[in-house]
JSON list of C-alpha atoms in Angstrom, two decimals:
[
{"chain": "A", "resi": 1, "resn": "UNK", "atom": "CA", "xyz": [15.67, -7.61, -15.46]},
{"chain": "A", "resi": 2, "resn": "UNK", "atom": "CA", "xyz": [19.19, -6.31, -15.99]},
{"chain": "A", "resi": 3, "resn": "UNK", "atom": "CA", "xyz": [18.70, -5.33, -19.58]},
{"chain": "A", "resi": 4, "resn": "UNK", "atom": "CA", "xyz": [15.49, -3.39, -19.25]},
{"chain": "A", "resi": 5, "resn": "UNK", "atom": "CA", "xyz": [15.94, -1.50, -15.99]},
{"chain": "A", "resi": 6, "resn": "UNK", "atom": "CA", "xyz": [16.46, 2.00, -17.32]},
{"chain": "A", "resi": 7, "resn": "UNK", "atom": "CA", "xyz": [14.24, 4.17, -15.10]},
{"chain": "A", "resi": 8, "resn": "UNK", "atom": "CA", "xyz": [13.05, 4.03, -11.50]},
{"chain": "A", "resi": 9, "resn": "UNK", "atom": "CA", "xyz": [9.55, 3.17, -12.77]},
{"chain": "A", "resi": 10, "resn": "UNK", "atom": "CA", "xyz": [10.62, 0.23, -14.93]},
{"chain": "A", "resi": 11, "resn": "UNK", "atom": "CA", "xyz": [11.27, -3.40, -14.10]},
{"chain": "A", "resi": 12, "resn": "UNK", "atom": "CA", "xyz": [11.36, -4.07, -10.38]},
{"chain": "A", "resi": 13, "resn": "UNK", "atom": "CA", "xyz": [10.61, -0.37, -9.88]},
{"chain": "A", "resi": 14, "resn": "UNK", "atom": "CA", "xyz": [7.13, -1.10, -11.18]},
{"chain": "A", "resi": 15, "resn": "UNK", "atom": "CA", "xyz": [6.49, -3.30, -8.16]},
{"chain": "A", "resi": 16, "resn": "UNK", "atom": "CA", "xyz": [8.24, -0.92, -5.78]},
{"chain": "A", "resi": 17, "resn": "UNK", "atom": "CA", "xyz": [6.04, 1.97, -6.93]},
{"chain": "A", "resi": 18, "resn": "UNK", "atom": "CA", "xyz": [2.96, -0.22, -6.37]},
{"chain": "A", "resi": 19, "resn": "UNK", "atom": "CA", "xyz": [4.04, -1.01, -2.80]},
{"chain": "A", "resi": 20, "resn": "UNK", "atom": "CA", "xyz": [4.81, 2.66, -2.11]},
{"chain": "A", "resi": 21, "resn": "UNK", "atom": "CA", "xyz": [1.43, 3.61, -3.56]},
{"chain": "A", "resi": 22, "resn": "UNK", "atom": "CA", "xyz": [-0.33, 1.27, -1.13]},
{"chain": "A", "resi": 23, "resn": "UNK", "atom": "CA", "xyz": [1.52, 2.90, 1.76]},
{"chain": "A", "resi": 24, "resn": "UNK", "atom": "CA", "xyz": [0.83, 6.38, 0.42]},
{"chain": "A", "resi": 25, "resn": "UNK", "atom": "CA", "xyz": [-2.84, 5.67, 0.07]},
{"chain": "A", "resi": 26, "resn": "UNK", "atom": "CA", "xyz": [-3.29, 4.06, 3.48]},
{"chain": "A", "resi": 27, "resn": "UNK", "atom": "CA", "xyz": [-1.14, 6.66, 5.26]},
{"chain": "A", "resi": 28, "resn": "UNK", "atom": "CA", "xyz": [-3.14, 9.51, 3.71]},
{"chain": "A", "resi": 29, "resn": "UNK", "atom": "CA", "xyz": [-6.38, 7.78, 4.67]},
{"chain": "A", "resi": 30, "resn": "UNK", "atom": "CA", "xyz": [-5.29, 7.07, 8.21]},
{"chain": "A", "resi": 31, "resn": "UNK", "atom": "CA", "xyz": [-3.87, 10.54, 8.72]},
{"chain": "A", "resi": 32, "resn": "UNK", "atom": "CA", "xyz": [-7.01, 12.21, 7.34]},
{"chain": "A", "resi": 33, "resn": "UNK", "atom": "CA", "xyz": [-9.24, 10.25, 9.73]},
{"chain": "A", "resi": 34, "resn": "UNK", "atom": "CA", "xyz": [-6.94, 11.05, 12.67]},
{"chain": "A", "resi": 35, "resn": "UNK", "atom": "CA", "xyz": [-6.77, 14.77, 11.93]},
{"chain": "A", "resi": 36, "resn": "UNK", "atom": "CA", "xyz": [-10.50, 15.05, 11.24]},
{"chain": "A", "resi": 37, "resn": "UNK", "atom": "CA", "xyz": [-11.71, 13.19, 14.31]},
{"chain": "A", "resi": 38, "resn": "UNK", "atom": "CA", "xyz": [-9.14, 13.50, 17.09]},
{"chain": "A", "resi": 39, "resn": "UNK", "atom": "CA", "xyz": [-6.34, 15.88, 16.16]},
{"chain": "A", "resi": 40, "resn": "UNK", "atom": "CA", "xyz": [-6.01, 17.22, 19.70]},
{"chain": "A", "resi": 41, "resn": "UNK", "atom": "CA", "xyz": [-5.58, 13.80, 21.37]},
{"chain": "A", "resi": 42, "resn": "UNK", "atom": "CA", "xyz": [-2.06, 13.08, 20.24]},
{"chain": "A", "resi": 43, "resn": "UNK", "atom": "CA", "xyz": [-0.71, 16.00, 18.22]},
{"chain": "A", "resi": 44, "resn": "UNK", "atom": "CA", "xyz": [2.81, 14.58, 17.85]},
{"chain": "A", "resi": 45, "resn": "UNK", "atom": "CA", "xyz": [1.71, 11.12, 16.72]},
{"chain": "A", "resi": 46, "resn": "UNK", "atom": "CA", "xyz": [-0.84, 12.51, 14.29]},
{"chain": "A", "resi": 47, "resn": "UNK", "atom": "CA", "xyz": [1.52, 15.17, 13.01]},
{"chain": "A", "resi": 48, "resn": "UNK", "atom": "CA", "xyz": [4.04, 12.44, 12.28]},
{"chain": "A", "resi": 49, "resn": "UNK", "atom": "CA", "xyz": [1.32, 10.36, 10.61]},
{"chain": "A", "resi": 50, "resn": "UNK", "atom": "CA", "xyz": [0.64, 13.29, 8.30]},
{"chain": "A", "resi": 51, "resn": "UNK", "atom": "CA", "xyz": [4.36, 13.70, 7.60]},
{"chain": "A", "resi": 52, "resn": "UNK", "atom": "CA", "xyz": [4.66, 9.98, 6.83]},
{"chain": "A", "resi": 53, "resn": "UNK", "atom": "CA", "xyz": [1.72, 10.27, 4.44]},
{"chain": "A", "resi": 54, "resn": "UNK", "atom": "CA", "xyz": [3.39, 13.15, 2.57]},
{"chain": "A", "resi": 55, "resn": "UNK", "atom": "CA", "xyz": [6.68, 11.24, 2.40]},
{"chain": "A", "resi": 56, "resn": "UNK", "atom": "CA", "xyz": [5.03, 8.15, 0.93]},
{"chain": "A", "resi": 57, "resn": "UNK", "atom": "CA", "xyz": [3.13, 10.23, -1.63]},
{"chain": "A", "resi": 58, "resn": "UNK", "atom": "CA", "xyz": [6.36, 12.01, -2.64]},
{"chain": "A", "resi": 59, "resn": "UNK", "atom": "CA", "xyz": [8.29, 8.72, -2.87]},
{"chain": "A", "resi": 60, "resn": "UNK", "atom": "CA", "xyz": [5.54, 7.16, -4.98]},
{"chain": "A", "resi": 61, "resn": "UNK", "atom": "CA", "xyz": [5.36, 10.09, -7.40]},
{"chain": "A", "resi": 62, "resn": "UNK", "atom": "CA", "xyz": [9.14, 10.42, -7.58]},
{"chain": "A", "resi": 63, "resn": "UNK", "atom": "CA", "xyz": [9.77, 6.74, -8.24]},
{"chain": "A", "resi": 64, "resn": "UNK", "atom": "CA", "xyz": [6.89, 6.65, -10.73]},
{"chain": "A", "resi": 65, "resn": "UNK", "atom": "CA", "xyz": [8.49, 9.64, -12.51]},
{"chain": "A", "resi": 66, "resn": "UNK", "atom": "CA", "xyz": [5.15, 11.43, -12.28]},
{"chain": "A", "resi": 67, "resn": "UNK", "atom": "CA", "xyz": [6.62, 14.77, -11.15]},
{"chain": "A", "resi": 68, "resn": "UNK", "atom": "CA", "xyz": [9.36, 17.11, -12.38]},
{"chain": "A", "resi": 69, "resn": "UNK", "atom": "CA", "xyz": [12.82, 16.37, -10.89]},
{"chain": "A", "resi": 70, "resn": "UNK", "atom": "CA", "xyz": [11.56, 12.90, -10.11]},
{"chain": "A", "resi": 71, "resn": "UNK", "atom": "CA", "xyz": [14.96, 11.55, -9.04]},
{"chain": "A", "resi": 72, "resn": "UNK", "atom": "CA", "xyz": [15.56, 14.34, -6.54]},
{"chain": "A", "resi": 73, "resn": "UNK", "atom": "CA", "xyz": [12.01, 14.05, -5.15]},
{"chain": "A", "resi": 74, "resn": "UNK", "atom": "CA", "xyz": [12.44, 10.30, -4.75]},
{"chain": "A", "resi": 75, "resn": "UNK", "atom": "CA", "xyz": [15.85, 10.63, -3.07]},
{"chain": "A", "resi": 76, "resn": "UNK", "atom": "CA", "xyz": [14.67, 13.24, -0.58]},
{"chain": "A", "resi": 77, "resn": "UNK", "atom": "CA", "xyz": [11.54, 11.19, 0.16]},
{"chain": "A", "resi": 78, "resn": "UNK", "atom": "CA", "xyz": [13.31, 7.89, 0.83]},
{"chain": "A", "resi": 79, "resn": "UNK", "atom": "CA", "xyz": [15.96, 9.56, 3.01]},
{"chain": "A", "resi": 80, "resn": "UNK", "atom": "CA", "xyz": [13.34, 11.43, 5.07]},
{"chain": "A", "resi": 81, "resn": "UNK", "atom": "CA", "xyz": [11.47, 8.12, 5.23]},
{"chain": "A", "resi": 82, "resn": "UNK", "atom": "CA", "xyz": [14.54, 6.29, 6.56]},
{"chain": "A", "resi": 83, "resn": "UNK", "atom": "CA", "xyz": [15.29, 8.98, 9.14]},
{"chain": "A", "resi": 84, "resn": "UNK", "atom": "CA", "xyz": [11.61, 9.10, 10.07]},
{"chain": "A", "resi": 85, "resn": "UNK", "atom": "CA", "xyz": [11.15, 5.39, 10.65]},
{"chain": "A", "resi": 86, "resn": "UNK", "atom": "CA", "xyz": [14.41, 5.14, 12.62]},
{"chain": "A", "resi": 87, "resn": "UNK", "atom": "CA", "xyz": [13.70, 8.24, 14.74]},
{"chain": "A", "resi": 88, "resn": "UNK", "atom": "CA", "xyz": [10.03, 7.50, 15.39]},
{"chain": "A", "resi": 89, "resn": "UNK", "atom": "CA", "xyz": [10.74, 3.80, 15.89]},
{"chain": "A", "resi": 90, "resn": "UNK", "atom": "CA", "xyz": [13.36, 4.58, 18.54]},
{"chain": "A", "resi": 91, "resn": "UNK", "atom": "CA", "xyz": [11.31, 7.33, 20.17]},
{"chain": "A", "resi": 92, "resn": "UNK", "atom": "CA", "xyz": [8.26, 5.10, 20.43]},
{"chain": "A", "resi": 93, "resn": "UNK", "atom": "CA", "xyz": [10.30, 2.68, 22.58]},
{"chain": "A", "resi": 94, "resn": "UNK", "atom": "CA", "xyz": [12.15, 5.32, 24.63]},
{"chain": "A", "resi": 95, "resn": "UNK", "atom": "CA", "xyz": [9.19, 7.65, 25.18]},
{"chain": "A", "resi": 96, "resn": "UNK", "atom": "CA", "xyz": [6.06, 5.54, 24.59]},
{"chain": "A", "resi": 97, "resn": "UNK", "atom": "CA", "xyz": [3.90, 8.15, 26.35]},
{"chain": "A", "resi": 98, "resn": "UNK", "atom": "CA", "xyz": [4.35, 10.41, 23.32]},
{"chain": "A", "resi": 99, "resn": "UNK", "atom": "CA", "xyz": [2.58, 7.84, 21.16]},
{"chain": "A", "resi": 100, "resn": "UNK", "atom": "CA", "xyz": [-0.78, 7.01, 22.74]},
{"chain": "A", "resi": 101, "resn": "UNK", "atom": "CA", "xyz": [-1.95, 6.04, 19.26]},
{"chain": "A", "resi": 102, "resn": "UNK", "atom": "CA", "xyz": [0.11, 4.23, 16.66]},
{"chain": "A", "resi": 103, "resn": "UNK", "atom": "CA", "xyz": [1.69, 5.85, 13.60]},
{"chain": "A", "resi": 104, "resn": "UNK", "atom": "CA", "xyz": [2.92, 3.90, 10.62]},
{"chain": "A", "resi": 105, "resn": "UNK", "atom": "CA", "xyz": [6.50, 4.34, 11.89]},
{"chain": "A", "resi": 106, "resn": "UNK", "atom": "CA", "xyz": [6.07, 3.56, 15.59]},
{"chain": "A", "resi": 107, "resn": "UNK", "atom": "CA", "xyz": [7.80, 0.36, 16.80]},
{"chain": "A", "resi": 108, "resn": "UNK", "atom": "CA", "xyz": [9.67, 0.50, 13.48]},
{"chain": "A", "resi": 109, "resn": "UNK", "atom": "CA", "xyz": [6.49, -0.31, 11.58]},
{"chain": "A", "resi": 110, "resn": "UNK", "atom": "CA", "xyz": [5.73, -3.47, 13.54]},
{"chain": "A", "resi": 111, "resn": "UNK", "atom": "CA", "xyz": [2.01, -3.09, 12.81]},
{"chain": "A", "resi": 112, "resn": "UNK", "atom": "CA", "xyz": [2.81, -3.35, 9.09]},
{"chain": "A", "resi": 113, "resn": "UNK", "atom": "CA", "xyz": [5.11, -6.38, 9.31]},
{"chain": "A", "resi": 114, "resn": "UNK", "atom": "CA", "xyz": [8.18, -4.08, 9.58]},
{"chain": "A", "resi": 115, "resn": "UNK", "atom": "CA", "xyz": [7.70, -3.24, 5.92]},
{"chain": "A", "resi": 116, "resn": "UNK", "atom": "CA", "xyz": [8.03, 0.50, 6.70]},
{"chain": "A", "resi": 117, "resn": "UNK", "atom": "CA", "xyz": [11.55, -0.25, 8.02]},
{"chain": "A", "resi": 118, "resn": "UNK", "atom": "CA", "xyz": [12.58, -2.34, 5.02]},
{"chain": "A", "resi": 119, "resn": "UNK", "atom": "CA", "xyz": [11.03, -0.10, 2.36]},
{"chain": "A", "resi": 120, "resn": "UNK", "atom": "CA", "xyz": [13.43, 2.90, 2.56]},
{"chain": "A", "resi": 121, "resn": "UNK", "atom": "CA", "xyz": [16.44, 0.57, 2.26]},
{"chain": "A", "resi": 122, "resn": "UNK", "atom": "CA", "xyz": [14.91, -1.03, -0.82]},
{"chain": "A", "resi": 123, "resn": "UNK", "atom": "CA", "xyz": [14.11, 2.45, -2.16]},
{"chain": "A", "resi": 124, "resn": "UNK", "atom": "CA", "xyz": [17.69, 3.67, -1.68]},
{"chain": "A", "resi": 125, "resn": "UNK", "atom": "CA", "xyz": [19.11, 0.48, -3.18]},
{"chain": "A", "resi": 126, "resn": "UNK", "atom": "CA", "xyz": [16.82, 0.86, -6.20]},
{"chain": "A", "resi": 127, "resn": "UNK", "atom": "CA", "xyz": [17.64, 4.56, -6.71]},
{"chain": "A", "resi": 128, "resn": "UNK", "atom": "CA", "xyz": [21.38, 3.79, -6.56]},
{"chain": "A", "resi": 129, "resn": "UNK", "atom": "CA", "xyz": [20.97, 0.87, -8.92]},
{"chain": "A", "resi": 130, "resn": "UNK", "atom": "CA", "xyz": [19.01, 2.80, -11.53]},
{"chain": "A", "resi": 131, "resn": "UNK", "atom": "CA", "xyz": [21.38, 5.77, -11.21]},
{"chain": "A", "resi": 132, "resn": "UNK", "atom": "CA", "xyz": [24.33, 3.44, -11.86]},
{"chain": "A", "resi": 133, "resn": "UNK", "atom": "CA", "xyz": [22.51, 2.19, -14.96]},
{"chain": "A", "resi": 134, "resn": "UNK", "atom": "CA", "xyz": [21.99, 5.69, -16.29]},
{"chain": "A", "resi": 135, "resn": "UNK", "atom": "CA", "xyz": [25.66, 6.55, -15.70]},
{"chain": "A", "resi": 136, "resn": "UNK", "atom": "CA", "xyz": [26.76, 3.27, -17.24]},
{"chain": "A", "resi": 137, "resn": "UNK", "atom": "CA", "xyz": [24.67, 3.95, -20.33]},
{"chain": "A", "resi": 138, "resn": "UNK", "atom": "CA", "xyz": [26.06, 7.44, -20.86]},
{"chain": "A", "resi": 139, "resn": "UNK", "atom": "CA", "xyz": [29.71, 6.52, -20.20]},
{"chain": "B", "resi": 1, "resn": "UNK", "atom": "CA", "xyz": [-19.26, -8.58, 9.85]},
{"chain": "B", "resi": 2, "resn": "UNK", "atom": "CA", "xyz": [-20.77, -10.70, 7.10]},
{"chain": "B", "resi": 3, "resn": "UNK", "atom": "CA", "xyz": [-18.36, -13.57, 7.74]},
{"chain": "B", "resi": 4, "resn": "UNK", "atom": "CA", "xyz": [-19.41, -15.58, 4.70]},
{"chain": "B", "resi": 5, "resn": "UNK", "atom": "CA", "xyz": [-18.83, -12.73, 2.25]},
{"chain": "B", "resi": 6, "resn": "UNK", "atom": "CA", "xyz": [-15.47, -11.79, 3.81]},
{"chain": "B", "resi": 7, "resn": "UNK", "atom": "CA", "xyz": [-14.33, -15.40, 3.64]},
{"chain": "B", "resi": 8, "resn": "UNK", "atom": "CA", "xyz": [-15.39, -15.79, 0.02]},
{"chain": "B", "resi": 9, "resn": "UNK", "atom": "CA", "xyz": [-13.58, -12.57, -0.95]},
{"chain": "B", "resi": 10, "resn": "UNK", "atom": "CA", "xyz": [-10.41, -13.58, 0.90]},
{"chain": "B", "resi": 11, "resn": "UNK", "atom": "CA", "xyz": [-10.40, -17.03, -0.71]},
{"chain": "B", "resi": 12, "resn": "UNK", "atom": "CA", "xyz": [-10.99, -15.45, -4.13]},
{"chain": "B", "resi": 13, "resn": "UNK", "atom": "CA", "xyz": [-8.09, -13.01, -3.58]},
{"chain": "B", "resi": 14, "resn": "UNK", "atom": "CA", "xyz": [-5.82, -15.87, -2.51]},
{"chain": "B", "resi": 15, "resn": "UNK", "atom": "CA", "xyz": [-6.80, -17.93, -5.56]},
{"chain": "B", "resi": 16, "resn": "UNK", "atom": "CA", "xyz": [-6.09, -14.98, -7.86]},
{"chain": "B", "resi": 17, "resn": "UNK", "atom": "CA", "xyz": [-2.73, -14.42, -6.11]},
{"chain": "B", "resi": 18, "resn": "UNK", "atom": "CA", "xyz": [-1.72, -18.02, -6.81]},
{"chain": "B", "resi": 19, "resn": "UNK", "atom": "CA", "xyz": [-2.89, -17.64, -10.41]},
{"chain": "B", "resi": 20, "resn": "UNK", "atom": "CA", "xyz": [-0.81, -14.47, -10.84]},
{"chain": "B", "resi": 21, "resn": "UNK", "atom": "CA", "xyz": [2.17, -16.13, -9.17]},
{"chain": "B", "resi": 22, "resn": "UNK", "atom": "CA", "xyz": [2.03, -18.90, -11.77]},
{"chain": "B", "resi": 23, "resn": "UNK", "atom": "CA", "xyz": [1.99, -16.24, -14.50]},
{"chain": "B", "resi": 24, "resn": "UNK", "atom": "CA", "xyz": [5.00, -14.50, -12.95]},
{"chain": "B", "resi": 25, "resn": "UNK", "atom": "CA", "xyz": [6.94, -17.76, -12.81]},
{"chain": "B", "resi": 26, "resn": "UNK", "atom": "CA", "xyz": [6.03, -18.52, -16.43]},
{"chain": "B", "resi": 27, "resn": "UNK", "atom": "CA", "xyz": [6.76, -14.93, -17.46]},
{"chain": "B", "resi": 28, "resn": "UNK", "atom": "CA", "xyz": [3.26, -14.37, -18.81]},
{"chain": "B", "resi": 29, "resn": "UNK", "atom": "CA", "xyz": [1.32, -11.11, -18.77]},
{"chain": "B", "resi": 30, "resn": "UNK", "atom": "CA", "xyz": [-2.34, -10.60, -17.95]},
{"chain": "B", "resi": 31, "resn": "UNK", "atom": "CA", "xyz": [-4.80, -12.24, -20.33]},
{"chain": "B", "resi": 32, "resn": "UNK", "atom": "CA", "xyz": [-8.60, -12.08, -20.55]},
{"chain": "B", "resi": 33, "resn": "UNK", "atom": "CA", "xyz": [-9.36, -14.99, -18.18]},
{"chain": "B", "resi": 34, "resn": "UNK", "atom": "CA", "xyz": [-7.19, -13.40, -15.47]},
{"chain": "B", "resi": 35, "resn": "UNK", "atom": "CA", "xyz": [-8.77, -10.00, -16.09]},
{"chain": "B", "resi": 36, "resn": "UNK", "atom": "CA", "xyz": [-12.18, -11.63, -15.73]},
{"chain": "B", "resi": 37, "resn": "UNK", "atom": "CA", "xyz": [-11.10, -13.11, -12.41]},
{"chain": "B", "resi": 38, "resn": "UNK", "atom": "CA", "xyz": [-10.00, -9.68, -11.19]},
{"chain": "B", "resi": 39, "resn": "UNK", "atom": "CA", "xyz": [-13.31, -8.18, -12.34]},
{"chain": "B", "resi": 40, "resn": "UNK", "atom": "CA", "xyz": [-15.17, -10.89, -10.41]},
{"chain": "B", "resi": 41, "resn": "UNK", "atom": "CA", "xyz": [-13.25, -9.96, -7.25]},
{"chain": "B", "resi": 42, "resn": "UNK", "atom": "CA", "xyz": [-13.97, -6.28, -7.84]},
{"chain": "B", "resi": 43, "resn": "UNK", "atom": "CA", "xyz": [-17.70, -7.03, -8.18]},
{"chain": "B", "resi": 44, "resn": "UNK", "atom": "CA", "xyz": [-17.49, -8.92, -4.89]},
{"chain": "B", "resi": 45, "resn": "UNK", "atom": "CA", "xyz": [-15.86, -5.89, -3.28]},
{"chain": "B", "resi": 46, "resn": "UNK", "atom": "CA", "xyz": [-18.68, -3.67, -4.57]},
{"chain": "B", "resi": 47, "resn": "UNK", "atom": "CA", "xyz": [-21.19, -6.08, -3.00]},
{"chain": "B", "resi": 48, "resn": "UNK", "atom": "CA", "xyz": [-19.16, -5.75, 0.21]},
{"chain": "B", "resi": 49, "resn": "UNK", "atom": "CA", "xyz": [-19.50, -1.97, 0.00]},
{"chain": "B", "resi": 50, "resn": "UNK", "atom": "CA", "xyz": [-23.28, -2.20, -0.36]},
{"chain": "B", "resi": 51, "resn": "UNK", "atom": "CA", "xyz": [-23.59, -4.73, 2.47]},
{"chain": "B", "resi": 52, "resn": "UNK", "atom": "CA", "xyz": [-21.23, -2.69, 4.64]},
{"chain": "B", "resi": 53, "resn": "UNK", "atom": "CA", "xyz": [-23.22, 0.53, 4.17]},
{"chain": "B", "resi": 54, "resn": "UNK", "atom": "CA", "xyz": [-26.45, -1.35, 4.89]},
{"chain": "B", "resi": 55, "resn": "UNK", "atom": "CA", "xyz": [-24.90, -2.66, 8.11]},
{"chain": "B", "resi": 56, "resn": "UNK", "atom": "CA", "xyz": [-23.78, 0.83, 9.12]},
{"chain": "B", "resi": 57, "resn": "UNK", "atom": "CA", "xyz": [-27.27, 2.22, 8.57]},
{"chain": "B", "resi": 58, "resn": "UNK", "atom": "CA", "xyz": [-29.00, -0.52, 10.55]},
{"chain": "B", "resi": 59, "resn": "UNK", "atom": "CA", "xyz": [-26.60, -0.93, 13.48]},
{"chain": "B", "resi": 60, "resn": "UNK", "atom": "CA", "xyz": [-27.02, 0.82, 16.82]},
{"chain": "B", "resi": 61, "resn": "UNK", "atom": "CA", "xyz": [-23.44, 0.02, 17.80]},
{"chain": "B", "resi": 62, "resn": "UNK", "atom": "CA", "xyz": [-21.67, 3.32, 18.42]},
{"chain": "B", "resi": 63, "resn": "UNK", "atom": "CA", "xyz": [-18.29, 1.64, 18.92]},
{"chain": "B", "resi": 64, "resn": "UNK", "atom": "CA", "xyz": [-17.77, 1.22, 15.20]},
{"chain": "B", "resi": 65, "resn": "UNK", "atom": "CA", "xyz": [-15.41, 3.81, 13.74]},
{"chain": "B", "resi": 66, "resn": "UNK", "atom": "CA", "xyz": [-17.72, 4.76, 10.90]},
{"chain": "B", "resi": 67, "resn": "UNK", "atom": "CA", "xyz": [-15.34, 7.06, 9.07]},
{"chain": "B", "resi": 68, "resn": "UNK", "atom": "CA", "xyz": [-12.54, 4.46, 8.94]},
{"chain": "B", "resi": 69, "resn": "UNK", "atom": "CA", "xyz": [-15.00, 1.71, 8.08]},
{"chain": "B", "resi": 70, "resn": "UNK", "atom": "CA", "xyz": [-16.34, 3.70, 5.12]},
{"chain": "B", "resi": 71, "resn": "UNK", "atom": "CA", "xyz": [-12.78, 4.63, 4.13]},
{"chain": "B", "resi": 72, "resn": "UNK", "atom": "CA", "xyz": [-11.81, 0.97, 3.89]},
{"chain": "B", "resi": 73, "resn": "UNK", "atom": "CA", "xyz": [-15.04, 0.00, 2.09]},
{"chain": "B", "resi": 74, "resn": "UNK", "atom": "CA", "xyz": [-14.43, 2.60, -0.64]},
{"chain": "B", "resi": 75, "resn": "UNK", "atom": "CA", "xyz": [-10.62, 2.56, -0.63]},
{"chain": "B", "resi": 76, "resn": "UNK", "atom": "CA", "xyz": [-10.44, -1.17, -1.29]},
{"chain": "B", "resi": 77, "resn": "UNK", "atom": "CA", "xyz": [-12.33, -0.63, -4.57]},
{"chain": "B", "resi": 78, "resn": "UNK", "atom": "CA", "xyz": [-9.44, 1.41, -5.99]},
{"chain": "B", "resi": 79, "resn": "UNK", "atom": "CA", "xyz": [-6.77, -1.25, -5.54]},
{"chain": "B", "resi": 80, "resn": "UNK", "atom": "CA", "xyz": [-7.53, -3.59, -8.43]},
{"chain": "B", "resi": 81, "resn": "UNK", "atom": "CA", "xyz": [-8.27, -0.95, -11.11]},
{"chain": "B", "resi": 82, "resn": "UNK", "atom": "CA", "xyz": [-5.15, 1.00, -10.10]},
{"chain": "B", "resi": 83, "resn": "UNK", "atom": "CA", "xyz": [-3.12, -2.21, -10.10]},
{"chain": "B", "resi": 84, "resn": "UNK", "atom": "CA", "xyz": [-4.36, -3.22, -13.55]},
{"chain": "B", "resi": 85, "resn": "UNK", "atom": "CA", "xyz": [-3.64, 0.24, -15.00]},
{"chain": "B", "resi": 86, "resn": "UNK", "atom": "CA", "xyz": [-0.14, 0.44, -13.52]},
{"chain": "B", "resi": 87, "resn": "UNK", "atom": "CA", "xyz": [0.53, -3.16, -14.54]},
{"chain": "B", "resi": 88, "resn": "UNK", "atom": "CA", "xyz": [-0.44, -2.44, -18.15]},
{"chain": "B", "resi": 89, "resn": "UNK", "atom": "CA", "xyz": [2.23, 0.28, -18.32]},
{"chain": "B", "resi": 90, "resn": "UNK", "atom": "CA", "xyz": [4.87, -2.39, -18.63]},
{"chain": "B", "resi": 91, "resn": "UNK", "atom": "CA", "xyz": [4.14, -5.75, -20.22]},
{"chain": "B", "resi": 92, "resn": "UNK", "atom": "CA", "xyz": [6.70, -7.71, -18.31]},
{"chain": "B", "resi": 93, "resn": "UNK", "atom": "CA", "xyz": [7.15, -10.07, -15.39]},
{"chain": "B", "resi": 94, "resn": "UNK", "atom": "CA", "xyz": [7.39, -7.04, -13.09]},
{"chain": "B", "resi": 95, "resn": "UNK", "atom": "CA", "xyz": [4.24, -5.59, -14.62]},
{"chain": "B", "resi": 96, "resn": "UNK", "atom": "CA", "xyz": [2.43, -8.81, -13.77]},
{"chain": "B", "resi": 97, "resn": "UNK", "atom": "CA", "xyz": [3.90, -8.73, -10.25]},
{"chain": "B", "resi": 98, "resn": "UNK", "atom": "CA", "xyz": [2.12, -5.40, -9.71]},
{"chain": "B", "resi": 99, "resn": "UNK", "atom": "CA", "xyz": [-1.17, -7.33, -9.91]},
{"chain": "B", "resi": 100, "resn": "UNK", "atom": "CA", "xyz": [0.10, -9.60, -7.14]},
{"chain": "B", "resi": 101, "resn": "UNK", "atom": "CA", "xyz": [0.67, -6.60, -4.88]},
{"chain": "B", "resi": 102, "resn": "UNK", "atom": "CA", "xyz": [-2.96, -5.60, -5.41]},
{"chain": "B", "resi": 103, "resn": "UNK", "atom": "CA", "xyz": [-4.46, -9.05, -4.82]},
{"chain": "B", "resi": 104, "resn": "UNK", "atom": "CA", "xyz": [-2.31, -9.55, -1.71]},
{"chain": "B", "resi": 105, "resn": "UNK", "atom": "CA", "xyz": [-3.34, -6.23, -0.15]},
{"chain": "B", "resi": 106, "resn": "UNK", "atom": "CA", "xyz": [-7.08, -6.89, -0.69]},
{"chain": "B", "resi": 107, "resn": "UNK", "atom": "CA", "xyz": [-7.34, -9.61, 2.03]},
{"chain": "B", "resi": 108, "resn": "UNK", "atom": "CA", "xyz": [-5.36, -7.45, 4.46]},
{"chain": "B", "resi": 109, "resn": "UNK", "atom": "CA", "xyz": [-7.86, -4.63, 4.02]},
{"chain": "B", "resi": 110, "resn": "UNK", "atom": "CA", "xyz": [-10.81, -7.04, 4.33]},
{"chain": "B", "resi": 111, "resn": "UNK", "atom": "CA", "xyz": [-9.38, -8.31, 7.63]},
{"chain": "B", "resi": 112, "resn": "UNK", "atom": "CA", "xyz": [-9.04, -4.70, 8.83]},
{"chain": "B", "resi": 113, "resn": "UNK", "atom": "CA", "xyz": [-12.71, -4.16, 7.92]},
{"chain": "B", "resi": 114, "resn": "UNK", "atom": "CA", "xyz": [-13.72, -7.23, 9.92]},
{"chain": "B", "resi": 115, "resn": "UNK", "atom": "CA", "xyz": [-11.59, -5.94, 12.82]},
{"chain": "B", "resi": 116, "resn": "UNK", "atom": "CA", "xyz": [-13.17, -2.48, 12.64]},
{"chain": "B", "resi": 117, "resn": "UNK", "atom": "CA", "xyz": [-16.62, -4.00, 12.73]},
{"chain": "B", "resi": 118, "resn": "UNK", "atom": "CA", "xyz": [-15.53, -5.77, 15.93]}
]
């Protein structure tokens, strides 16, 4: 693994992108259904669902190097993701009445085996690791 | 819904996951027998789509969230082809592990379908 990890989409990044893609796909699906059928019921929760969907799509594309400025896109996405899951996770415990319906980030992603909480940390670790590789190679 | 079909598909996904795990441990990439196994699962998922739509048409139950149900029926079909394509981009242990992500998510989505059907 050490020798061949040169980009965020190689090596372990291959698996990470796949996991992010699953989240992107399901978050977009869930958010679309929510906004199409009951947008007015819980505007905050569904707005955050839509934001989460965008973040997962951006992280997937960035890590997969499928967009220009992929590194920057990926960094912004995983940091917004981390802030999002921490903020929404906390808020869903402190002010549960704001979340009559679940979002991917409420209760720190409990409904998804806390994977939404773990994922941004893995993403940041991976981006740092691959960045260190690139620097190491050019030095 | 269709308990027998769901069970068969979940067992098949689990079997393929174990198969892929063995390949990851042995550092092998996808070969034709494994691809055939994945195709078999995909065919099963297409059968599930047909059965699911038939159920939706014939049921009078208004509690079923039809939009989500259809979303899962169709969405689940994308997993394996996408996984195979992405996996082929890197012939490595990690590339093979991508297949494992796909075969492990399939049963989760099938269980959600069963849940949605209620």
